[in-house]
Tab-separated table of C-alpha atoms and ligand atoms in Angstrom:
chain	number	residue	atom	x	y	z
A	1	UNK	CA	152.832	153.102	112.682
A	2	UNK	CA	153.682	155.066	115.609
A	3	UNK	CA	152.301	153.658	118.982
A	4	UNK	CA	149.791	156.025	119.540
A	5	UNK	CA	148.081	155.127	116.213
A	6	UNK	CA	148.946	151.084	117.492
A	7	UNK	CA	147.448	151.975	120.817
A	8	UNK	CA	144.381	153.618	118.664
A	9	UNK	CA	144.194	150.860	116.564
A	10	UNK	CA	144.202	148.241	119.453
A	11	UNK	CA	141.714	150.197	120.964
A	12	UNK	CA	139.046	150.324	118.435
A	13	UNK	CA	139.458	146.544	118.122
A	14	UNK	CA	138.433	145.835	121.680
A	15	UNK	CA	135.417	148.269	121.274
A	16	UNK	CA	134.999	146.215	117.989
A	17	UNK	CA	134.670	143.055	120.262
A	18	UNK	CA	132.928	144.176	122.902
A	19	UNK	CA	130.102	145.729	119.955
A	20	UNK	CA	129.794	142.415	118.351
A	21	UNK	CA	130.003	140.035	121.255
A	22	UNK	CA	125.830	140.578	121.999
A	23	UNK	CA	125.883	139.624	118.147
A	24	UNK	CA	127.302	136.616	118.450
A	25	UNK	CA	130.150	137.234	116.529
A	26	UNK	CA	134.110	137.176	117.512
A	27	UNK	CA	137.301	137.411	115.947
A	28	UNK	CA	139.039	134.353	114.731
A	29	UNK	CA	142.127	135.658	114.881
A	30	UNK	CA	142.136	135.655	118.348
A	31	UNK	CA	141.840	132.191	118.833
A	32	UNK	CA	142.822	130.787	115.743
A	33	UNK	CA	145.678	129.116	117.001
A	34	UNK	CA	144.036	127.526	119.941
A	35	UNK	CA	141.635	125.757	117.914
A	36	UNK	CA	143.753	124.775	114.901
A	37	UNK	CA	146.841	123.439	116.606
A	38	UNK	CA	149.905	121.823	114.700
A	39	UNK	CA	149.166	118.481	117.024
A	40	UNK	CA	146.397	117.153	119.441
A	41	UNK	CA	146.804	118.831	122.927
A	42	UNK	CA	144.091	117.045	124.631
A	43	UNK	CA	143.185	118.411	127.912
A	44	UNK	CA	142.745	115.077	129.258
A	45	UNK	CA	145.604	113.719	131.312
A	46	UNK	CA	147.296	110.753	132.062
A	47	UNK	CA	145.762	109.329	135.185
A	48	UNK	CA	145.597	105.667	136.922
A	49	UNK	CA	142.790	104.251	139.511
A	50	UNK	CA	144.250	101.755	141.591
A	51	UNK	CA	141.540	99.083	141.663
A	52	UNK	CA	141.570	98.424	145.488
A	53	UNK	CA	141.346	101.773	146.161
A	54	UNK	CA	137.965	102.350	144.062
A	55	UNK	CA	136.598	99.112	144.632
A	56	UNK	CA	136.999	99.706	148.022
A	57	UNK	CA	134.697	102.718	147.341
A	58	UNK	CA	132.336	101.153	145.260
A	59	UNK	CA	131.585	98.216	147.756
A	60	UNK	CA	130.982	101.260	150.006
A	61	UNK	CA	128.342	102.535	147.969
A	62	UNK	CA	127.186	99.722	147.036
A	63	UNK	CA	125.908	99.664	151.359
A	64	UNK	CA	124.377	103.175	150.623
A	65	UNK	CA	122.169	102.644	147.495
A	66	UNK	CA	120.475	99.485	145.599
A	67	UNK	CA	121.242	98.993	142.248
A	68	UNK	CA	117.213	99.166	141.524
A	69	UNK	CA	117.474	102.402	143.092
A	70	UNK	CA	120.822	104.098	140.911
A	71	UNK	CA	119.288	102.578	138.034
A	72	UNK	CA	123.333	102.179	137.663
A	73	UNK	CA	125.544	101.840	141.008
A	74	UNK	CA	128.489	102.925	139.129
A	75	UNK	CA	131.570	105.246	140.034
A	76	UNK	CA	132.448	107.335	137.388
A	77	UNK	CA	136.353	107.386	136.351
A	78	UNK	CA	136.551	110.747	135.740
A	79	UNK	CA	139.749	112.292	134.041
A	80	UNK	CA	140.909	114.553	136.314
A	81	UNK	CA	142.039	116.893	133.355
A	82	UNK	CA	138.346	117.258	132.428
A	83	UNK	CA	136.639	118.163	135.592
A	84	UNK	CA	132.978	117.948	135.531
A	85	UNK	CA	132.541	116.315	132.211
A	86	UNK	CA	132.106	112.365	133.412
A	87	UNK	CA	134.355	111.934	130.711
A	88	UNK	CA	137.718	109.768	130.738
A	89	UNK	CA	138.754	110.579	127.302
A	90	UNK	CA	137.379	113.717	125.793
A	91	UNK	CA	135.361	111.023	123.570
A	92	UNK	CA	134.896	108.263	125.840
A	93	UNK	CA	133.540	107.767	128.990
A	94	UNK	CA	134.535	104.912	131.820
A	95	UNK	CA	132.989	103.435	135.221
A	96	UNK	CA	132.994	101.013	137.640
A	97	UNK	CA	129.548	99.530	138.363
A	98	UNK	CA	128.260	96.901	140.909
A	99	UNK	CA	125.713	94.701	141.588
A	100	UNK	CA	125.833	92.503	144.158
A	101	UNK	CA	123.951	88.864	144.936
A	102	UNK	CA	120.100	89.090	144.102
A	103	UNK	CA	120.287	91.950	142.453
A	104	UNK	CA	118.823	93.807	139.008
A	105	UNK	CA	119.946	96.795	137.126
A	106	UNK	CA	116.784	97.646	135.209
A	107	UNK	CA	116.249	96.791	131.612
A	108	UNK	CA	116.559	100.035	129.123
A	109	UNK	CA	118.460	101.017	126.152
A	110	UNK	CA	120.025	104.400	124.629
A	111	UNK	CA	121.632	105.422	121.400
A	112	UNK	CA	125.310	105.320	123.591
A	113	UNK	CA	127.097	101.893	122.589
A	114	UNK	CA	128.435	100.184	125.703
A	115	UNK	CA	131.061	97.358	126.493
A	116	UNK	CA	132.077	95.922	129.664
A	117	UNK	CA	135.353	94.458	130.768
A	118	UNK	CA	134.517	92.096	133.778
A	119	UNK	CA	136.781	92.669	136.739
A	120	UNK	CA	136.000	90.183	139.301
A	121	UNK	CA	132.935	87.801	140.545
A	122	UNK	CA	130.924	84.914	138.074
A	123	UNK	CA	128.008	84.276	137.028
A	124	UNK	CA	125.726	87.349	137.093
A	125	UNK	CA	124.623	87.959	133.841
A	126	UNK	CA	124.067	91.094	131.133
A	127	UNK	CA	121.402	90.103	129.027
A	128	UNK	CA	121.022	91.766	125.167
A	129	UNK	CA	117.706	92.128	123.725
A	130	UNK	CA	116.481	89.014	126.660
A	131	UNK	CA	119.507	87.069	126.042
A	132	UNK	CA	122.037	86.300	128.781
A	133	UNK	CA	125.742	86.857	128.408
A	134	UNK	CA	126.659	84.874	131.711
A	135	UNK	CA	130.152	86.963	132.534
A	136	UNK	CA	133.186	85.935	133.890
A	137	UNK	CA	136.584	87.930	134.906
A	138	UNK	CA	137.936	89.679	131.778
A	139	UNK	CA	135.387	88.843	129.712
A	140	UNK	CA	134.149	91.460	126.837
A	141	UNK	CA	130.226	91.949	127.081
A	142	UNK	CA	128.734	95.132	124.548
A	143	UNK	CA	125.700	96.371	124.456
A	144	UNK	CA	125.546	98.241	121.019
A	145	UNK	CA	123.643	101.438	120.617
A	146	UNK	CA	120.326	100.947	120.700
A	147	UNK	CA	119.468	97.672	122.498
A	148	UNK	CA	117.843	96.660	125.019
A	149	UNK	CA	119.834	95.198	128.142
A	150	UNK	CA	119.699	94.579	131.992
A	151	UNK	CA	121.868	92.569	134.195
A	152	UNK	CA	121.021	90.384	136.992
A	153	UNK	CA	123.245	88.787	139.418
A	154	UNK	CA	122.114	85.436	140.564
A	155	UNK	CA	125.596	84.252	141.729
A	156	UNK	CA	127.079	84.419	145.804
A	157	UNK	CA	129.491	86.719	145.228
A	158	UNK	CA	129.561	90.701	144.175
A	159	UNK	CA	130.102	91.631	140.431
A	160	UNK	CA	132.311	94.382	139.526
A	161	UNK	CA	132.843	95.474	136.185
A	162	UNK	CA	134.140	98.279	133.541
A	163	UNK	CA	131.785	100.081	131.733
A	164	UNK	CA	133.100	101.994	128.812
A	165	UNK	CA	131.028	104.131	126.776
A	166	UNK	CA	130.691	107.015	124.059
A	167	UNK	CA	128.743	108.736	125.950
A	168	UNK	CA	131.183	112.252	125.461
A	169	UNK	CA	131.082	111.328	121.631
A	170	UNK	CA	127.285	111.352	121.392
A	171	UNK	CA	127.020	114.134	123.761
A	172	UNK	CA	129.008	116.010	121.469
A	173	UNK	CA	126.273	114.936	118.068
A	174	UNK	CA	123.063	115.915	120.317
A	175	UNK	CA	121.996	112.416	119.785
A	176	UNK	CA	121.397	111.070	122.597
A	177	UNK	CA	117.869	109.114	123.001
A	178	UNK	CA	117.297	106.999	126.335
A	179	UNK	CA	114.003	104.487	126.947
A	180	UNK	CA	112.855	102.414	129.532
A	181	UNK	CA	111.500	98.680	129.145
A	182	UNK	CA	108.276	98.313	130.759
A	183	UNK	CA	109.419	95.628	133.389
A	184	UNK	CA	112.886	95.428	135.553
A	185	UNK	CA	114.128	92.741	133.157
A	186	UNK	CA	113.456	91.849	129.497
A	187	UNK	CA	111.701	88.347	129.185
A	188	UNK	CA	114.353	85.814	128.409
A	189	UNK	CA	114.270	84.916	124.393
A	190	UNK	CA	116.416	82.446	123.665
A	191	UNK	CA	119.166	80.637	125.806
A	192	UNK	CA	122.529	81.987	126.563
A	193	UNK	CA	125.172	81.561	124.236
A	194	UNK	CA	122.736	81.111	121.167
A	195	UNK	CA	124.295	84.501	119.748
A	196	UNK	CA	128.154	83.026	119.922
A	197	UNK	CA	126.900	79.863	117.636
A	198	UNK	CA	125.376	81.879	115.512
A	199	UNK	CA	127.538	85.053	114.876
A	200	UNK	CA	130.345	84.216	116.598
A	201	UNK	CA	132.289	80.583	115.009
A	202	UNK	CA	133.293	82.725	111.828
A	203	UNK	CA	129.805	81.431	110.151
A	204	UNK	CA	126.658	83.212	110.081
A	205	UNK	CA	123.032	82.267	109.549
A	206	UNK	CA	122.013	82.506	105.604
A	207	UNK	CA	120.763	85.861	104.940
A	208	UNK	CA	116.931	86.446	104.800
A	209	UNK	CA	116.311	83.196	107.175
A	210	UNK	CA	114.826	82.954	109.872
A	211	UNK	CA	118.198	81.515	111.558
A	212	UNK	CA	119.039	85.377	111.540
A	213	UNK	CA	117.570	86.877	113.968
A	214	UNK	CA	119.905	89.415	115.670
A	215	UNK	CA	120.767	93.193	115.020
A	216	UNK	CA	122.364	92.876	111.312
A	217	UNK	CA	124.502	95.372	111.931
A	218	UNK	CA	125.579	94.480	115.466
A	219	UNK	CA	124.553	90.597	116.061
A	220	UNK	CA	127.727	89.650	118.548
A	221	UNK	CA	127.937	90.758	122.151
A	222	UNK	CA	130.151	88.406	123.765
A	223	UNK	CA	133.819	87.765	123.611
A	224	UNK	CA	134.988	85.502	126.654
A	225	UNK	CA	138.130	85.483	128.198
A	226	UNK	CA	138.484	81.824	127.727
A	227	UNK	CA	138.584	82.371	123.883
A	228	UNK	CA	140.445	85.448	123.614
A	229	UNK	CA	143.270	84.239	126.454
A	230	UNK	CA	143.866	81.276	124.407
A	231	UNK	CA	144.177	83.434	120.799
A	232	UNK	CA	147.037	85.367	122.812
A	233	UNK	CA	148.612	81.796	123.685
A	234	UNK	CA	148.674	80.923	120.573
A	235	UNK	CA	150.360	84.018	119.019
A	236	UNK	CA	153.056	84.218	121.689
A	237	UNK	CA	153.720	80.657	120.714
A	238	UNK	CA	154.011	81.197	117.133
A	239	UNK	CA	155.612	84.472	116.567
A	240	UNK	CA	157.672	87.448	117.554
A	241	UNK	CA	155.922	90.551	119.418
A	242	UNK	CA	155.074	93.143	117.492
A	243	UNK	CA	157.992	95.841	118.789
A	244	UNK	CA	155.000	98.537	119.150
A	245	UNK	CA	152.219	96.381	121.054
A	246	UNK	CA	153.768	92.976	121.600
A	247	UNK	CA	151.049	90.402	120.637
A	248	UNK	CA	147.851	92.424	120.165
A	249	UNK	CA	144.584	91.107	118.834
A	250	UNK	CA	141.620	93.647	118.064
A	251	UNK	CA	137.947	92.519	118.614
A	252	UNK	CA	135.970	92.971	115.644
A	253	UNK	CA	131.891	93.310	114.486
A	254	UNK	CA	131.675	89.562	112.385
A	255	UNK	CA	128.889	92.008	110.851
A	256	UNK	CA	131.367	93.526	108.679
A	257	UNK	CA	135.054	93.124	110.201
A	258	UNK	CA	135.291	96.257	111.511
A	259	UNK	CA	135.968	97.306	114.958
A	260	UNK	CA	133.737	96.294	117.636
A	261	UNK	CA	131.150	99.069	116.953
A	262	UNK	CA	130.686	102.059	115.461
A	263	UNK	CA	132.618	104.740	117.633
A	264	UNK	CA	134.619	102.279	120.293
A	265	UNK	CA	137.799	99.726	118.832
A	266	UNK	CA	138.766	97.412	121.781
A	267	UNK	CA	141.636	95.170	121.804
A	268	UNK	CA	143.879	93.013	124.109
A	269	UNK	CA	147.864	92.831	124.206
A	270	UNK	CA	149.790	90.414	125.749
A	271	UNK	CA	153.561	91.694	126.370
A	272	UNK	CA	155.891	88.962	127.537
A	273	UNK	CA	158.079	89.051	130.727
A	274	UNK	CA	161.118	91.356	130.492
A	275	UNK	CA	159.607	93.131	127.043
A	276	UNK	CA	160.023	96.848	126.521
A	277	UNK	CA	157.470	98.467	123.878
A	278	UNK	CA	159.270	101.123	121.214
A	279	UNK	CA	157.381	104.271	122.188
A	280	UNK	CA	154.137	104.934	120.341
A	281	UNK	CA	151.489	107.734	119.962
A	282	UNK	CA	148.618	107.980	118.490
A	283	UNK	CA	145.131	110.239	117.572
A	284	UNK	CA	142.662	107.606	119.758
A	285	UNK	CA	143.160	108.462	123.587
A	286	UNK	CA	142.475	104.822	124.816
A	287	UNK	CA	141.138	102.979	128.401
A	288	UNK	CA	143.638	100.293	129.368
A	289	UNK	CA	142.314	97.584	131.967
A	290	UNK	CA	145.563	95.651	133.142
A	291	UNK	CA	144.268	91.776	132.935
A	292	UNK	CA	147.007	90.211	134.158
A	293	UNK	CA	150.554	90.831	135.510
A	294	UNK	CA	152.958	93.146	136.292
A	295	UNK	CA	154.657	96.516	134.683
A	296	UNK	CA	155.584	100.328	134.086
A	297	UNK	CA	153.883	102.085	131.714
A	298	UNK	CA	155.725	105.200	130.861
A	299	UNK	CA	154.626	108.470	129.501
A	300	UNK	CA	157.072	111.603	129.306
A	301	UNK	CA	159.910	110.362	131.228
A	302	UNK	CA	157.610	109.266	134.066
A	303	UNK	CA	157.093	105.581	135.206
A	304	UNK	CA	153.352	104.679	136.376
A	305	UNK	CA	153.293	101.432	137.688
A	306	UNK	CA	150.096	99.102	136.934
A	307	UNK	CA	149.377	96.367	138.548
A	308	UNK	CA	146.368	94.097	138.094
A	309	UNK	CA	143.027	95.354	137.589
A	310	UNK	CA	144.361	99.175	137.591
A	311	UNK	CA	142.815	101.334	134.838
A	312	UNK	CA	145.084	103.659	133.009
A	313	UNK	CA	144.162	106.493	130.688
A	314	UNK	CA	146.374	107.574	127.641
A	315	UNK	CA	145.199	110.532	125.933
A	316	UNK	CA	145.291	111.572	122.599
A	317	UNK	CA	149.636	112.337	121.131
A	318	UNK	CA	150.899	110.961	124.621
A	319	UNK	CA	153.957	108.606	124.145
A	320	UNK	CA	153.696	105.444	126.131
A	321	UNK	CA	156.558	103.313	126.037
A	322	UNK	CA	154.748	99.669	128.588
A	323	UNK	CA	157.403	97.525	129.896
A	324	UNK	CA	156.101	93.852	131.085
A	325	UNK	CA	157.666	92.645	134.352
A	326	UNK	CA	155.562	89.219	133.997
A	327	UNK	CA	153.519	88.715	130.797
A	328	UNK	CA	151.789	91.584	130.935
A	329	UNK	CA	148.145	91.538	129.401
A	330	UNK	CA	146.186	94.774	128.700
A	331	UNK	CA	142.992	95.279	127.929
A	332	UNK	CA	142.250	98.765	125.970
A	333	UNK	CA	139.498	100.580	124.061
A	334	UNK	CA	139.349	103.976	122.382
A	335	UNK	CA	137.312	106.046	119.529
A	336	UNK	CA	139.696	104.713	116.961
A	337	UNK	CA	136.986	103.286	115.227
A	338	UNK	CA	135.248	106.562	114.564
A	339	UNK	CA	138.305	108.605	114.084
A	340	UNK	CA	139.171	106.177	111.014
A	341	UNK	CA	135.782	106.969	109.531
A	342	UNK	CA	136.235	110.453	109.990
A	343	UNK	CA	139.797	110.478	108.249
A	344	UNK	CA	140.935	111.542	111.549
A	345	UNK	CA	143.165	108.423	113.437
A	346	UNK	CA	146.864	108.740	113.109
A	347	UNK	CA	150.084	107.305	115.057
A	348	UNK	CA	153.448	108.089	115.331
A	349	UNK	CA	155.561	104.766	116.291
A	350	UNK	CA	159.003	105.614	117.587
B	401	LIG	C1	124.496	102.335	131.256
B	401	LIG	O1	123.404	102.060	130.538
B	401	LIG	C2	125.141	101.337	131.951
B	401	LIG	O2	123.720	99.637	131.151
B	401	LIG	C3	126.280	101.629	132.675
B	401	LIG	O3	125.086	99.152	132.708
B	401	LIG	C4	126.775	102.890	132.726
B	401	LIG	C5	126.605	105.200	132.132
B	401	LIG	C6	125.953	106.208	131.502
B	401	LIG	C7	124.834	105.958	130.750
B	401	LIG	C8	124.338	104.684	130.643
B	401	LIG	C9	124.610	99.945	131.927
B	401	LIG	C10	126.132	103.913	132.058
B	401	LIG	C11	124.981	103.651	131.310
């Protein structure tokens, strides 16, 4: 073809765009590549918040504006990749909320499932269809789609904790639905802990009793520290690390022993003093909280130190290689749990 035919030919096509663009139609060829890529190339980015530095923030706000008043007094941890999108993950969203002595985040619930990953302070409470998880540092609290919940702190001190949602994934269905209970806080139905003796000693009430009477799919909300901490004891006692994650316990649903709930897998690590992780990447972008100690986490040649309480984002296909100066314990969640149903989730391990 000689190049005034290509130049012809090149022209017509962007006259053919520019005709069917009002139509609603484009060419795929254009973008083909862009949308079918031979890997993930998220345009979320690796990014750490320093806890003092936002809680520093957030104790700030929390001067400006009740938590009665912001409904939520929560700063967003916004990937800085994705500007504008609340989003810390392209699926998953994370935040930092407050509420302080005396105070009440209204009751209400949503089709987004929720968990929270305490940070500091004792004693205020997240209560789950009127019943009160009473929350202590680095304890896992979820509020499953669809029920109701409000939290209350009664305690002397401030309460700061994670919030980690799918609220990008459900934007992304159209399916989000939001209400409001009628009163600031649900009436109290039975007293704390009853869900953890039910659901949560690896029984559960006979089926079709009256002895079951939580959410069947999603009956357990709580997961404390104390219980979890001690599971990681046990495994560094007793075994090897894993080379990949060093000792690493998920959290599952007792509903069915899947991950915690439908769209959001959570699950602690505990990598022992001096330990260097092979690298690993995988499909599920994922949250990390550091719960205790020291280390590096490194990503591309480039060392990000975390520290305690920091929260570190790993996007999708990034290879993280964490190296423990203490016994380093990590706290992370990510979409894994809908990407498996999806036929989506996979890893590389180095
Ligand atoms: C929510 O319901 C809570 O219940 C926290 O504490 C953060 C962010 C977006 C939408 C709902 C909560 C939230 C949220």
């Amino acid at each position: 073809m000689s190049a005034a035919l290509h130049n012809d030919a090149a022209n017509q096509l962007k006259a053919l765009y520019a005709e069917m663009q009002p139509h609603g139609l484009y060419p795929l060829w254009e973008v083909l590549s862009a949308l079918v890529t031979p890997k993930p190339r998220s345009p979320a980015i690796v990014h750490r918040w320093t806890y003092a530095d936002a809680r520093a923030y957030l104790l700030r706000a929390g001067d400006l504006i009740s938590a009665e008043q912001a409904e939520r007094r929560v700063l967003i941890m916004e990937n800085p990749g994705l500007p504008g999108s609340s989003c810390a993950t392209s699926s998953l969203y994370a935040g930092l909320q407050l509420i302080l002595p005396g105070e009440v985040a209204p009751c209400h619930r949503h089709a987004q499932c929720a968990l929270r990953f305490v940070m500091e302070g004792e004693g205020a409470f997240t209560a789950v269809d009127g019943e009160k998880a009473i929350m202590r540092p680095f304890d896992l609290v979820l509020t499953p789609g669809w029920q109701w919940h409000d939290h209350g702190n009664t305690s002397s001190k401030p309460m700061i904790w994670l919030d980690g949602l799918d609220i990008p994934t459900v934007l992304h269905f159209d399916a989000s639905f939001a209400e409001h209970w009628p009163e600031s806080a649900h009436p109290e139905t039975v007293p704390p802990g009853d869900t953890s003796h039910r659901y949560g000693k690896n029984m559960r009430p006979m089926r079709g009793t009256a002895t079951d009477r939580r959410p069947n799919r999603q009956p357990l909300f709580h997961y404390p520290y104390s219980e979890w901490r001690q599971n990681l004891d046990s495994l560094v006692r007793g075994s090897d690390p894993d080379p990949h994650f060093g000792h690493a316990l998920e959290f599952v649903n007792p509903a069915d022993g899947g991950a915690a709930m439908p769209t959001i897998s959570a699950h602690v690590r505990l990598l022992p003093a001096g330990f260097t992780s092979r690298p690993r990447a995988a499909t599920d972008g994922t949250v990390f909280v550091v719960a205790e100690g020291r280390g590096t986490a490194r990503i591309d040649g480039k060392d990000i130190p975390l520290h305690e309480r920091d929260t570190l984002v790993v996007p999708s296909w990034r290879e993280v290689v964490f190296q423990a100066e203490g016994d380093l314990v990590l706290f992370g969640y990510s979409d894994r749990s809908a990407q498996e149903k999806l036929g989506l989730f996979r890893e590389h391990r180095g």
